[in-house]
JSON list of C-alpha atoms in Angstrom, two decimals:
[
{"chain": "A", "resi": 81, "resn": "MET", "atom": "CA", "xyz": [-6.05, -11.77, 32.40]},
{"chain": "A", "resi": 82, "resn": "ASN", "atom": "CA", "xyz": [-5.93, -8.69, 30.17]},
{"chain": "A", "resi": 83, "resn": "LYS", "atom": "CA", "xyz": [-7.29, -9.34, 26.72]},
{"chain": "A", "resi": 84, "resn": "THR", "atom": "CA", "xyz": [-5.47, -7.98, 23.69]},
{"chain": "A", "resi": 85, "resn": "LYS", "atom": "CA", "xyz": [-7.64, -5.74, 21.55]},
{"chain": "A", "resi": 86, "resn": "ALA", "atom": "CA", "xyz": [-7.18, -4.35, 18.06]},
{"chain": "A", "resi": 87, "resn": "VAL", "atom": "CA", "xyz": [-8.93, -1.92, 15.74]},
{"chain": "A", "resi": 88, "resn": "VAL", "atom": "CA", "xyz": [-8.64, -2.63, 12.02]},
{"chain": "A", "resi": 89, "resn": "VAL", "atom": "CA", "xyz": [-8.90, 0.20, 9.50]},
{"chain": "A", "resi": 90, "resn": "PHE", "atom": "CA", "xyz": [-11.34, -1.52, 7.18]},
{"chain": "A", "resi": 91, "resn": "SER", "atom": "CA", "xyz": [-12.52, -0.71, 3.65]},
{"chain": "A", "resi": 92, "resn": "GLY", "atom": "CA", "xyz": [-13.83, -4.12, 2.64]},
{"chain": "A", "resi": 93, "resn": "GLY", "atom": "CA", "xyz": [-11.08, -4.46, 0.04]},
{"chain": "A", "resi": 94, "resn": "GLN", "atom": "CA", "xyz": [-8.53, -7.23, -0.45]},
{"chain": "A", "resi": 95, "resn": "ASP", "atom": "CA", "xyz": [-5.82, -5.75, 1.75]},
{"chain": "A", "resi": 96, "resn": "SER", "atom": "CA", "xyz": [-7.91, -4.63, 4.71]},
{"chain": "A", "resi": 97, "resn": "THR", "atom": "CA", "xyz": [-9.94, -7.87, 4.70]},
{"chain": "A", "resi": 98, "resn": "THR", "atom": "CA", "xyz": [-6.73, -9.88, 4.77]},
{"chain": "A", "resi": 99, "resn": "CYS", "atom": "CA", "xyz": [-5.62, -7.67, 7.68]},
{"chain": "A", "resi": 100, "resn": "LEU", "atom": "CA", "xyz": [-8.92, -8.34, 9.44]},
{"chain": "A", "resi": 101, "resn": "PHE", "atom": "CA", "xyz": [-8.37, -12.09, 9.26]},
{"chain": "A", "resi": 102, "resn": "TRP", "atom": "CA", "xyz": [-4.76, -11.55, 10.37]},
{"chain": "A", "resi": 103, "resn": "ALA", "atom": "CA", "xyz": [-5.93, -9.57, 13.40]},
{"chain": "A", "resi": 104, "resn": "MET", "atom": "CA", "xyz": [-8.64, -12.08, 14.31]},
{"chain": "A", "resi": 105, "resn": "GLU", "atom": "CA", "xyz": [-5.99, -14.79, 14.47]},
{"chain": "A", "resi": 106, "resn": "ARG", "atom": "CA", "xyz": [-3.72, -12.75, 16.77]},
{"chain": "A", "resi": 107, "resn": "PHE", "atom": "CA", "xyz": [-5.90, -10.74, 19.11]},
{"chain": "A", "resi": 108, "resn": "ASP", "atom": "CA", "xyz": [-8.59, -11.66, 21.62]},
{"chain": "A", "resi": 109, "resn": "GLU", "atom": "CA", "xyz": [-10.95, -8.91, 20.49]},
{"chain": "A", "resi": 110, "resn": "VAL", "atom": "CA", "xyz": [-11.09, -7.14, 17.14]},
{"chain": "A", "resi": 111, "resn": "GLU", "atom": "CA", "xyz": [-13.23, -4.23, 15.98]},
{"chain": "A", "resi": 112, "resn": "ALA", "atom": "CA", "xyz": [-13.29, -2.61, 12.55]},
{"chain": "A", "resi": 113, "resn": "VAL", "atom": "CA", "xyz": [-13.62, 1.03, 11.57]},
{"chain": "A", "resi": 114, "resn": "THR", "atom": "CA", "xyz": [-14.72, 2.16, 8.11]},
{"chain": "A", "resi": 115, "resn": "PHE", "atom": "CA", "xyz": [-14.66, 5.73, 6.85]},
{"chain": "A", "resi": 116, "resn": "ASP", "atom": "CA", "xyz": [-17.43, 7.16, 4.69]},
{"chain": "A", "resi": 117, "resn": "TYR", "atom": "CA", "xyz": [-15.63, 9.97, 2.89]},
{"chain": "A", "resi": 118, "resn": "GLY", "atom": "CA", "xyz": [-17.97, 10.40, -0.05]},
{"chain": "A", "resi": 119, "resn": "GLN", "atom": "CA", "xyz": [-16.29, 7.76, -2.18]},
{"chain": "A", "resi": 120, "resn": "ARG", "atom": "CA", "xyz": [-17.80, 7.20, -5.63]},
{"chain": "A", "resi": 121, "resn": "HIS", "atom": "CA", "xyz": [-19.28, 3.88, -4.64]},
{"chain": "A", "resi": 122, "resn": "LYS", "atom": "CA", "xyz": [-21.35, 3.69, -1.48]},
{"chain": "A", "resi": 123, "resn": "LEU", "atom": "CA", "xyz": [-21.06, -0.04, -2.06]},
{"chain": "A", "resi": 124, "resn": "GLU", "atom": "CA", "xyz": [-17.62, 0.07, -0.41]},
{"chain": "A", "resi": 125, "resn": "VAL", "atom": "CA", "xyz": [-19.18, 0.91, 2.96]},
{"chain": "A", "resi": 126, "resn": "GLU", "atom": "CA", "xyz": [-21.93, -1.68, 2.42]},
{"chain": "A", "resi": 127, "resn": "VAL", "atom": "CA", "xyz": [-19.43, -4.43, 1.56]},
{"chain": "A", "resi": 128, "resn": "ALA", "atom": "CA", "xyz": [-17.35, -3.59, 4.64]},
{"chain": "A", "resi": 129, "resn": "ALA", "atom": "CA", "xyz": [-20.46, -3.73, 6.85]},
{"chain": "A", "resi": 130, "resn": "ALA", "atom": "CA", "xyz": [-21.56, -7.06, 5.37]},
{"chain": "A", "resi": 131, "resn": "ILE", "atom": "CA", "xyz": [-18.12, -8.63, 5.88]},
{"chain": "A", "resi": 132, "resn": "ALA", "atom": "CA", "xyz": [-17.91, -7.39, 9.47]},
{"chain": "A", "resi": 133, "resn": "LYS", "atom": "CA", "xyz": [-21.37, -8.76, 10.21]},
{"chain": "A", "resi": 134, "resn": "GLU", "atom": "CA", "xyz": [-20.56, -12.15, 8.71]},
{"chain": "A", "resi": 135, "resn": "LEU", "atom": "CA", "xyz": [-17.34, -12.39, 10.70]},
{"chain": "A", "resi": 136, "resn": "ASN", "atom": "CA", "xyz": [-19.09, -11.17, 13.86]},
{"chain": "A", "resi": 137, "resn": "VAL", "atom": "CA", "xyz": [-16.82, -8.15, 14.21]},
{"chain": "A", "resi": 138, "resn": "ARG", "atom": "CA", "xyz": [-18.12, -4.96, 15.80]},
{"chain": "A", "resi": 139, "resn": "HIS", "atom": "CA", "xyz": [-18.12, -2.33, 13.08]},
{"chain": "A", "resi": 140, "resn": "HIS", "atom": "CA", "xyz": [-17.84, 1.45, 13.33]},
{"chain": "A", "resi": 141, "resn": "VAL", "atom": "CA", "xyz": [-18.66, 3.68, 10.33]},
{"chain": "A", "resi": 142, "resn": "LEU", "atom": "CA", "xyz": [-17.40, 7.25, 10.69]},
{"chain": "A", "resi": 143, "resn": "ASP", "atom": "CA", "xyz": [-18.50, 10.20, 8.59]},
{"chain": "A", "resi": 144, "resn": "MET", "atom": "CA", "xyz": [-15.45, 11.71, 6.90]},
{"chain": "A", "resi": 145, "resn": "SER", "atom": "CA", "xyz": [-17.24, 13.50, 4.06]},
{"chain": "A", "resi": 146, "resn": "LEU", "atom": "CA", "xyz": [-15.23, 16.64, 4.78]},
{"chain": "A", "resi": 147, "resn": "LEU", "atom": "CA", "xyz": [-12.20, 14.89, 3.26]},
{"chain": "A", "resi": 148, "resn": "GLY", "atom": "CA", "xyz": [-13.76, 14.89, -0.19]},
{"chain": "A", "resi": 149, "resn": "GLN", "atom": "CA", "xyz": [-14.48, 18.61, 0.12]},
{"chain": "A", "resi": 150, "resn": "LEU", "atom": "CA", "xyz": [-10.93, 19.43, 1.16]},
{"chain": "A", "resi": 151, "resn": "ALA", "atom": "CA", "xyz": [-9.09, 17.26, -1.34]},
{"chain": "A", "resi": 152, "resn": "PRO", "atom": "CA", "xyz": [-10.99, 16.66, -4.61]},
{"chain": "A", "resi": 153, "resn": "ASN", "atom": "CA", "xyz": [-9.83, 13.39, -6.15]},
{"chain": "A", "resi": 154, "resn": "ALA", "atom": "CA", "xyz": [-10.88, 10.62, -8.52]},
{"chain": "A", "resi": 155, "resn": "LEU", "atom": "CA", "xyz": [-12.25, 8.48, -5.69]},
{"chain": "A", "resi": 156, "resn": "THR", "atom": "CA", "xyz": [-14.82, 11.09, -4.66]},
{"chain": "A", "resi": 157, "resn": "ARG", "atom": "CA", "xyz": [-15.46, 12.99, -7.89]},
{"chain": "A", "resi": 158, "resn": "THR", "atom": "CA", "xyz": [-16.97, 11.46, -11.03]},
{"chain": "A", "resi": 159, "resn": "ASP", "atom": "CA", "xyz": [-15.68, 14.39, -13.10]},
{"chain": "A", "resi": 160, "resn": "ILE", "atom": "CA", "xyz": [-12.04, 13.49, -12.32]},
{"chain": "A", "resi": 161, "resn": "ALA", "atom": "CA", "xyz": [-10.65, 10.61, -14.37]},
{"chain": "A", "resi": 162, "resn": "ILE", "atom": "CA", "xyz": [-8.70, 7.78, -12.76]},
{"chain": "A", "resi": 163, "resn": "GLU", "atom": "CA", "xyz": [-5.25, 8.25, -14.28]},
{"chain": "A", "resi": 164, "resn": "GLN", "atom": "CA", "xyz": [-1.59, 8.77, -13.55]},
{"chain": "A", "resi": 165, "resn": "GLN", "atom": "CA", "xyz": [0.70, 11.10, -15.42]},
{"chain": "A", "resi": 166, "resn": "GLU", "atom": "CA", "xyz": [4.38, 10.25, -15.51]},
{"chain": "A", "resi": 167, "resn": "GLY", "atom": "CA", "xyz": [6.20, 11.86, -12.61]},
{"chain": "A", "resi": 168, "resn": "SER", "atom": "CA", "xyz": [3.08, 12.59, -10.58]},
{"chain": "A", "resi": 169, "resn": "LEU", "atom": "CA", "xyz": [0.82, 10.80, -8.13]},
{"chain": "A", "resi": 170, "resn": "PRO", "atom": "CA", "xyz": [-2.33, 9.07, -9.42]},
{"chain": "A", "resi": 171, "resn": "THR", "atom": "CA", "xyz": [-5.55, 11.07, -9.30]},
{"chain": "A", "resi": 172, "resn": "THR", "atom": "CA", "xyz": [-6.76, 8.47, -6.79]},
{"chain": "A", "resi": 173, "resn": "PHE", "atom": "CA", "xyz": [-4.40, 9.84, -4.14]},
{"chain": "A", "resi": 174, "resn": "VAL", "atom": "CA", "xyz": [-6.28, 11.64, -1.38]},
{"chain": "A", "resi": 175, "resn": "ASP", "atom": "CA", "xyz": [-4.17, 14.14, 0.56]},
{"chain": "A", "resi": 176, "resn": "GLY", "atom": "CA", "xyz": [-4.13, 13.34, 4.26]},
{"chain": "A", "resi": 177, "resn": "ARG", "atom": "CA", "xyz": [-6.35, 10.26, 4.03]},
{"chain": "A", "resi": 178, "resn": "ASN", "atom": "CA", "xyz": [-4.25, 7.80, 6.01]},
{"chain": "A", "resi": 179, "resn": "LEU", "atom": "CA", "xyz": [-3.17, 10.53, 8.42]},
{"chain": "A", "resi": 180, "resn": "LEU", "atom": "CA", "xyz": [-6.80, 11.25, 9.25]},
{"chain": "A", "resi": 181, "resn": "PHE", "atom": "CA", "xyz": [-8.02, 7.66, 9.11]},
{"chain": "A", "resi": 182, "resn": "LEU", "atom": "CA", "xyz": [-5.35, 6.38, 11.48]},
{"chain": "A", "resi": 183, "resn": "SER", "atom": "CA", "xyz": [-5.81, 9.34, 13.82]},
{"chain": "A", "resi": 184, "resn": "PHE", "atom": "CA", "xyz": [-9.55, 8.70, 14.10]},
{"chain": "A", "resi": 185, "resn": "ALA", "atom": "CA", "xyz": [-8.97, 4.95, 14.40]},
{"chain": "A", "resi": 186, "resn": "ALA", "atom": "CA", "xyz": [-6.64, 5.71, 17.31]},
{"chain": "A", "resi": 187, "resn": "ILE", "atom": "CA", "xyz": [-9.36, 7.72, 19.04]},
{"chain": "A", "resi": 188, "resn": "VAL", "atom": "CA", "xyz": [-11.74, 4.76, 18.66]},
{"chain": "A", "resi": 189, "resn": "ALA", "atom": "CA", "xyz": [-9.02, 2.40, 19.89]},
{"chain": "A", "resi": 190, "resn": "LYS", "atom": "CA", "xyz": [-8.37, 4.41, 23.04]},
{"chain": "A", "resi": 191, "resn": "GLN", "atom": "CA", "xyz": [-12.06, 4.50, 23.93]},
{"chain": "A", "resi": 192, "resn": "ILE", "atom": "CA", "xyz": [-12.30, 0.70, 23.86]},
{"chain": "A", "resi": 193, "resn": "ARG", "atom": "CA", "xyz": [-8.85, 0.30, 25.48]},
{"chain": "A", "resi": 194, "resn": "ALA", "atom": "CA", "xyz": [-7.34, -1.30, 22.39]},
{"chain": "A", "resi": 195, "resn": "LYS", "atom": "CA", "xyz": [-3.59, -1.02, 22.03]},
{"chain": "A", "resi": 196, "resn": "HIS", "atom": "CA", "xyz": [-3.24, -2.17, 18.42]},
{"chain": "A", "resi": 197, "resn": "ILE", "atom": "CA", "xyz": [-4.31, -0.38, 15.23]},
{"chain": "A", "resi": 198, "resn": "VAL", "atom": "CA", "xyz": [-4.04, -2.55, 12.12]},
{"chain": "A", "resi": 199, "resn": "THR", "atom": "CA", "xyz": [-3.81, -1.08, 8.63]},
{"chain": "A", "resi": 200, "resn": "GLY", "atom": "CA", "xyz": [-3.17, -2.60, 5.20]},
{"chain": "A", "resi": 201, "resn": "VAL", "atom": "CA", "xyz": [-0.78, 0.03, 3.88]},
{"chain": "A", "resi": 202, "resn": "CYS", "atom": "CA", "xyz": [2.04, -1.35, 1.77]},
{"chain": "A", "resi": 203, "resn": "GLU", "atom": "CA", "xyz": [5.28, 0.05, 0.38]},
{"chain": "A", "resi": 204, "resn": "THR", "atom": "CA", "xyz": [6.00, -2.83, -1.99]},
{"chain": "A", "resi": 205, "resn": "ASP", "atom": "CA", "xyz": [3.11, -2.91, -4.49]},
{"chain": "A", "resi": 206, "resn": "PHE", "atom": "CA", "xyz": [1.67, 0.59, -4.31]},
{"chain": "A", "resi": 207, "resn": "SER", "atom": "CA", "xyz": [1.17, 3.68, -6.44]},
{"chain": "A", "resi": 208, "resn": "GLY", "atom": "CA", "xyz": [3.71, 5.88, -4.72]},
{"chain": "A", "resi": 209, "resn": "TYR", "atom": "CA", "xyz": [1.33, 7.23, -2.10]},
{"chain": "A", "resi": 210, "resn": "PRO", "atom": "CA", "xyz": [3.48, 9.00, 0.51]},
{"chain": "A", "resi": 211, "resn": "ASP", "atom": "CA", "xyz": [1.11, 8.04, 3.33]},
{"chain": "A", "resi": 212, "resn": "CYS", "atom": "CA", "xyz": [1.65, 4.31, 2.67]},
{"chain": "A", "resi": 213, "resn": "ARG", "atom": "CA", "xyz": [5.36, 4.47, 3.50]},
{"chain": "A", "resi": 214, "resn": "ASP", "atom": "CA", "xyz": [6.82, 2.76, 6.54]},
{"chain": "A", "resi": 215, "resn": "VAL", "atom": "CA", "xyz": [8.58, 5.95, 7.63]},
{"chain": "A", "resi": 216, "resn": "PHE", "atom": "CA", "xyz": [5.24, 7.78, 7.77]},
{"chain": "A", "resi": 217, "resn": "ILE", "atom": "CA", "xyz": [3.60, 5.01, 9.81]},
{"chain": "A", "resi": 218, "resn": "LYS", "atom": "CA", "xyz": [6.46, 4.98, 12.32]},
{"chain": "A", "resi": 219, "resn": "SER", "atom": "CA", "xyz": [6.36, 8.75, 12.61]},
{"chain": "A", "resi": 220, "resn": "LEU", "atom": "CA", "xyz": [2.58, 8.81, 13.11]},
{"chain": "A", "resi": 221, "resn": "ASN", "atom": "CA", "xyz": [2.82, 6.03, 15.69]},
{"chain": "A", "resi": 222, "resn": "VAL", "atom": "CA", "xyz": [5.09, 8.22, 17.82]},
{"chain": "A", "resi": 223, "resn": "THR", "atom": "CA", "xyz": [2.87, 11.26, 17.30]},
{"chain": "A", "resi": 224, "resn": "LEU", "atom": "CA", "xyz": [-0.33, 9.43, 18.30]},
{"chain": "A", "resi": 225, "resn": "ASN", "atom": "CA", "xyz": [1.32, 8.07, 21.43]},
{"chain": "A", "resi": 226, "resn": "LEU", "atom": "CA", "xyz": [2.42, 11.57, 22.42]},
{"chain": "A", "resi": 227, "resn": "ALA", "atom": "CA", "xyz": [-0.87, 13.21, 21.46]},
{"chain": "A", "resi": 228, "resn": "MET", "atom": "CA", "xyz": [-3.00, 10.89, 23.59]},
{"chain": "A", "resi": 229, "resn": "ASP", "atom": "CA", "xyz": [-0.43, 9.64, 26.10]},
{"chain": "A", "resi": 230, "resn": "TYR", "atom": "CA", "xyz": [-1.36, 6.08, 25.21]},
{"chain": "A", "resi": 231, "resn": "PRO", "atom": "CA", "xyz": [0.79, 3.12, 24.06]},
{"chain": "A", "resi": 232, "resn": "PHE", "atom": "CA", "xyz": [-0.58, 2.58, 20.56]},
{"chain": "A", "resi": 233, "resn": "VAL", "atom": "CA", "xyz": [1.07, 0.09, 18.21]},
{"chain": "A", "resi": 234, "resn": "ILE", "atom": "CA", "xyz": [0.31, 0.51, 14.51]},
{"chain": "A", "resi": 235, "resn": "ASP", "atom": "CA", "xyz": [0.58, -2.94, 12.89]},
{"chain": "A", "resi": 236, "resn": "THR", "atom": "CA", "xyz": [1.24, -3.13, 9.14]},
{"chain": "A", "resi": 237, "resn": "PRO", "atom": "CA", "xyz": [1.25, -6.84, 8.23]},
{"chain": "A", "resi": 238, "resn": "LEU", "atom": "CA", "xyz": [1.35, -6.11, 4.47]},
{"chain": "A", "resi": 239, "resn": "MET", "atom": "CA", "xyz": [4.02, -3.41, 4.49]},
{"chain": "A", "resi": 240, "resn": "TRP", "atom": "CA", "xyz": [6.75, -5.46, 2.81]},
{"chain": "A", "resi": 241, "resn": "LEU", "atom": "CA", "xyz": [4.57, -7.93, 0.86]},
{"chain": "A", "resi": 242, "resn": "ASN", "atom": "CA", "xyz": [3.83, -7.76, -2.84]},
{"chain": "A", "resi": 243, "resn": "LYS", "atom": "CA", "xyz": [0.32, -8.62, -4.02]},
{"chain": "A", "resi": 244, "resn": "ALA", "atom": "CA", "xyz": [1.19, -12.28, -4.68]},
{"chain": "A", "resi": 245, "resn": "GLN", "atom": "CA", "xyz": [2.45, -12.57, -1.11]},
{"chain": "A", "resi": 246, "resn": "THR", "atom": "CA", "xyz": [-0.72, -10.87, 0.15]},
{"chain": "A", "resi": 247, "resn": "TRP", "atom": "CA", "xyz": [-2.77, -13.58, -1.59]},
{"chain": "A", "resi": 248, "resn": "GLU", "atom": "CA", "xyz": [-0.46, -16.15, -0.03]},
{"chain": "A", "resi": 249, "resn": "LEU", "atom": "CA", "xyz": [-1.08, -14.66, 3.42]},
{"chain": "A", "resi": 250, "resn": "ALA", "atom": "CA", "xyz": [-4.86, -14.78, 2.89]},
{"chain": "A", "resi": 251, "resn": "ASP", "atom": "CA", "xyz": [-4.53, -18.42, 1.87]},
{"chain": "A", "resi": 252, "resn": "ARG", "atom": "CA", "xyz": [-2.45, -19.21, 4.93]},
{"chain": "A", "resi": 253, "resn": "LEU", "atom": "CA", "xyz": [-5.16, -17.62, 7.07]},
{"chain": "A", "resi": 254, "resn": "GLY", "atom": "CA", "xyz": [-7.81, -19.81, 5.42]},
{"chain": "A", "resi": 255, "resn": "ALA", "atom": "CA", "xyz": [-9.39, -16.76, 3.78]},
{"chain": "A", "resi": 256, "resn": "PHE", "atom": "CA", "xyz": [-8.36, -17.07, 0.11]},
{"chain": "A", "resi": 257, "resn": "ASP", "atom": "CA", "xyz": [-11.81, -17.78, -1.33]},
{"chain": "A", "resi": 258, "resn": "PHE", "atom": "CA", "xyz": [-13.48, -15.30, 1.01]},
{"chain": "A", "resi": 259, "resn": "VAL", "atom": "CA", "xyz": [-11.12, -12.50, 0.00]},
{"chain": "A", "resi": 260, "resn": "ARG", "atom": "CA", "xyz": [-11.38, -13.34, -3.68]},
{"chain": "A", "resi": 261, "resn": "LYS", "atom": "CA", "xyz": [-15.17, -13.52, -3.83]},
{"chain": "A", "resi": 262, "resn": "ARG", "atom": "CA", "xyz": [-16.39, -11.08, -1.18]},
{"chain": "A", "resi": 263, "resn": "THR", "atom": "CA", "xyz": [-14.09, -8.06, -1.24]},
{"chain": "A", "resi": 264, "resn": "LEU", "atom": "CA", "xyz": [-14.33, -4.83, -3.23]},
{"chain": "A", "resi": 265, "resn": "THR", "atom": "CA", "xyz": [-11.03, -3.46, -4.53]},
{"chain": "A", "resi": 266, "resn": "CYS", "atom": "CA", "xyz": [-12.21, -2.13, -7.90]},
{"chain": "A", "resi": 267, "resn": "TYR", "atom": "CA", "xyz": [-12.26, 1.66, -8.40]},
{"chain": "A", "resi": 268, "resn": "ASN", "atom": "CA", "xyz": [-15.36, 1.14, -10.58]},
{"chain": "A", "resi": 269, "resn": "GLY", "atom": "CA", "xyz": [-17.29, -0.53, -7.77]},
{"chain": "A", "resi": 270, "resn": "ILE", "atom": "CA", "xyz": [-17.43, -4.15, -8.95]},
{"chain": "A", "resi": 271, "resn": "VAL", "atom": "CA", "xyz": [-17.06, -6.81, -6.24]},
{"chain": "A", "resi": 272, "resn": "ALA", "atom": "CA", "xyz": [-14.66, -9.77, -6.46]},
{"chain": "A", "resi": 273, "resn": "ASP", "atom": "CA", "xyz": [-12.47, -9.77, -9.59]},
{"chain": "A", "resi": 274, "resn": "GLY", "atom": "CA", "xyz": [-13.72, -6.28, -10.48]},
{"chain": "A", "resi": 275, "resn": "CYS", "atom": "CA", "xyz": [-13.73, -4.51, -13.83]},
{"chain": "A", "resi": 276, "resn": "GLY", "atom": "CA", "xyz": [-10.31, -5.85, -14.76]},
{"chain": "A", "resi": 277, "resn": "GLU", "atom": "CA", "xyz": [-9.23, -2.50, -16.18]},
{"chain": "A", "resi": 278, "resn": "CYS", "atom": "CA", "xyz": [-8.69, 0.06, -13.40]},
{"chain": "A", "resi": 279, "resn": "PRO", "atom": "CA", "xyz": [-5.28, 0.30, -11.67]},
{"chain": "A", "resi": 280, "resn": "ALA", "atom": "CA", "xyz": [-6.56, -1.45, -8.53]},
{"chain": "A", "resi": 281, "resn": "CYS", "atom": "CA", "xyz": [-7.94, -4.38, -10.52]},
{"chain": "A", "resi": 282, "resn": "LEU", "atom": "CA", "xyz": [-4.81, -4.72, -12.62]},
{"chain": "A", "resi": 283, "resn": "LEU", "atom": "CA", "xyz": [-2.60, -4.83, -9.53]},
{"chain": "A", "resi": 284, "resn": "ARG", "atom": "CA", "xyz": [-4.91, -7.31, -7.79]},
{"chain": "A", "resi": 285, "resn": "LYS", "atom": "CA", "xyz": [-5.09, -9.56, -10.87]},
{"chain": "A", "resi": 286, "resn": "LYS", "atom": "CA", "xyz": [-1.33, -9.55, -11.43]},
{"chain": "A", "resi": 287, "resn": "GLY", "atom": "CA", "xyz": [-0.77, -10.58, -7.81]},
{"chain": "A", "resi": 288, "resn": "LEU", "atom": "CA", "xyz": [-3.41, -13.29, -8.07]},
{"chain": "A", "resi": 289, "resn": "ASP", "atom": "CA", "xyz": [-1.98, -14.65, -11.33]},
{"chain": "A", "resi": 290, "resn": "ASP", "atom": "CA", "xyz": [1.53, -14.65, -9.87]},
{"chain": "A", "resi": 291, "resn": "TYR", "atom": "CA", "xyz": [0.34, -16.52, -6.80]},
{"chain": "A", "resi": 292, "resn": "LEU", "atom": "CA", "xyz": [-1.69, -19.06, -8.78]},
{"chain": "A", "resi": 293, "resn": "ALA", "atom": "CA", "xyz": [1.38, -19.72, -10.93]},
{"chain": "A", "resi": 294, "resn": "MET", "atom": "CA", "xyz": [3.32, -20.88, -7.89]},
{"chain": "A", "resi": 295, "resn": "PRO", "atom": "CA", "xyz": [3.73, -24.65, -7.39]},
{"chain": "A", "resi": 296, "resn": "GLY", "atom": "CA", "xyz": [0.93, -26.30, -5.43]},
{"chain": "A", "resi": 297, "resn": "GLN", "atom": "CA", "xyz": [-1.85, -23.83, -6.25]},
{"chain": "A", "resi": 298, "resn": "GLU", "atom": "CA", "xyz": [-3.82, -26.14, -8.54]},
{"chain": "A", "resi": 299, "resn": "ALA", "atom": "CA", "xyz": [-6.75, -26.18, -6.07]},
{"chain": "A", "resi": 300, "resn": "HIS", "atom": "CA", "xyz": [-7.25, -22.45, -6.58]},
{"chain": "A", "resi": 301, "resn": "SER", "atom": "CA", "xyz": [-6.96, -22.44, -10.35]},
{"chain": "A", "resi": 302, "resn": "ARG", "atom": "CA", "xyz": [-9.92, -21.28, -12.37]}
]
């Protein structure tokens, strides 16, 4: 019997870790790929590696440092502040990041004969990043299939979920405490609940608070 295989684009953050648990529930074999693109905090790669090891998931780390050279941004440069001016994208946006990440993940997937590529992009609670939109994912899916003559399926389990619903999904997968305590979402490199001040932490906390306010979540209350 042919086993179903998936590659998860994995940063060690809340969304991609939830996607990893989602994939492990659905596919026979799952591997994770993390991209080292010169991000401010090397801890991101270390956290991703530690999570993959604990969950017994084969983990690939690919050198994408060229991305930081091509597109200077607040995630790779300490001299660029994390901010968003009205009417413009946040300084954390990295031109071409998801295009490149998913393309390289597809190359990995083809080598191991995996059909599915799983990514945590989301169009509901996001900062307006154009490469998180569903229309982009669908377009890239067609392009990858044509480029490599291979039947890839890009799965986006979080695409239409807000952050509260993402916490709910993690809980349903039995991963709520793991995601809350072990993941790194914070732009300032602080694991778990983070610094509480950067845009990523504020979005994560709002989703968590909204989920904990739902009926029946007393067990997860602080």
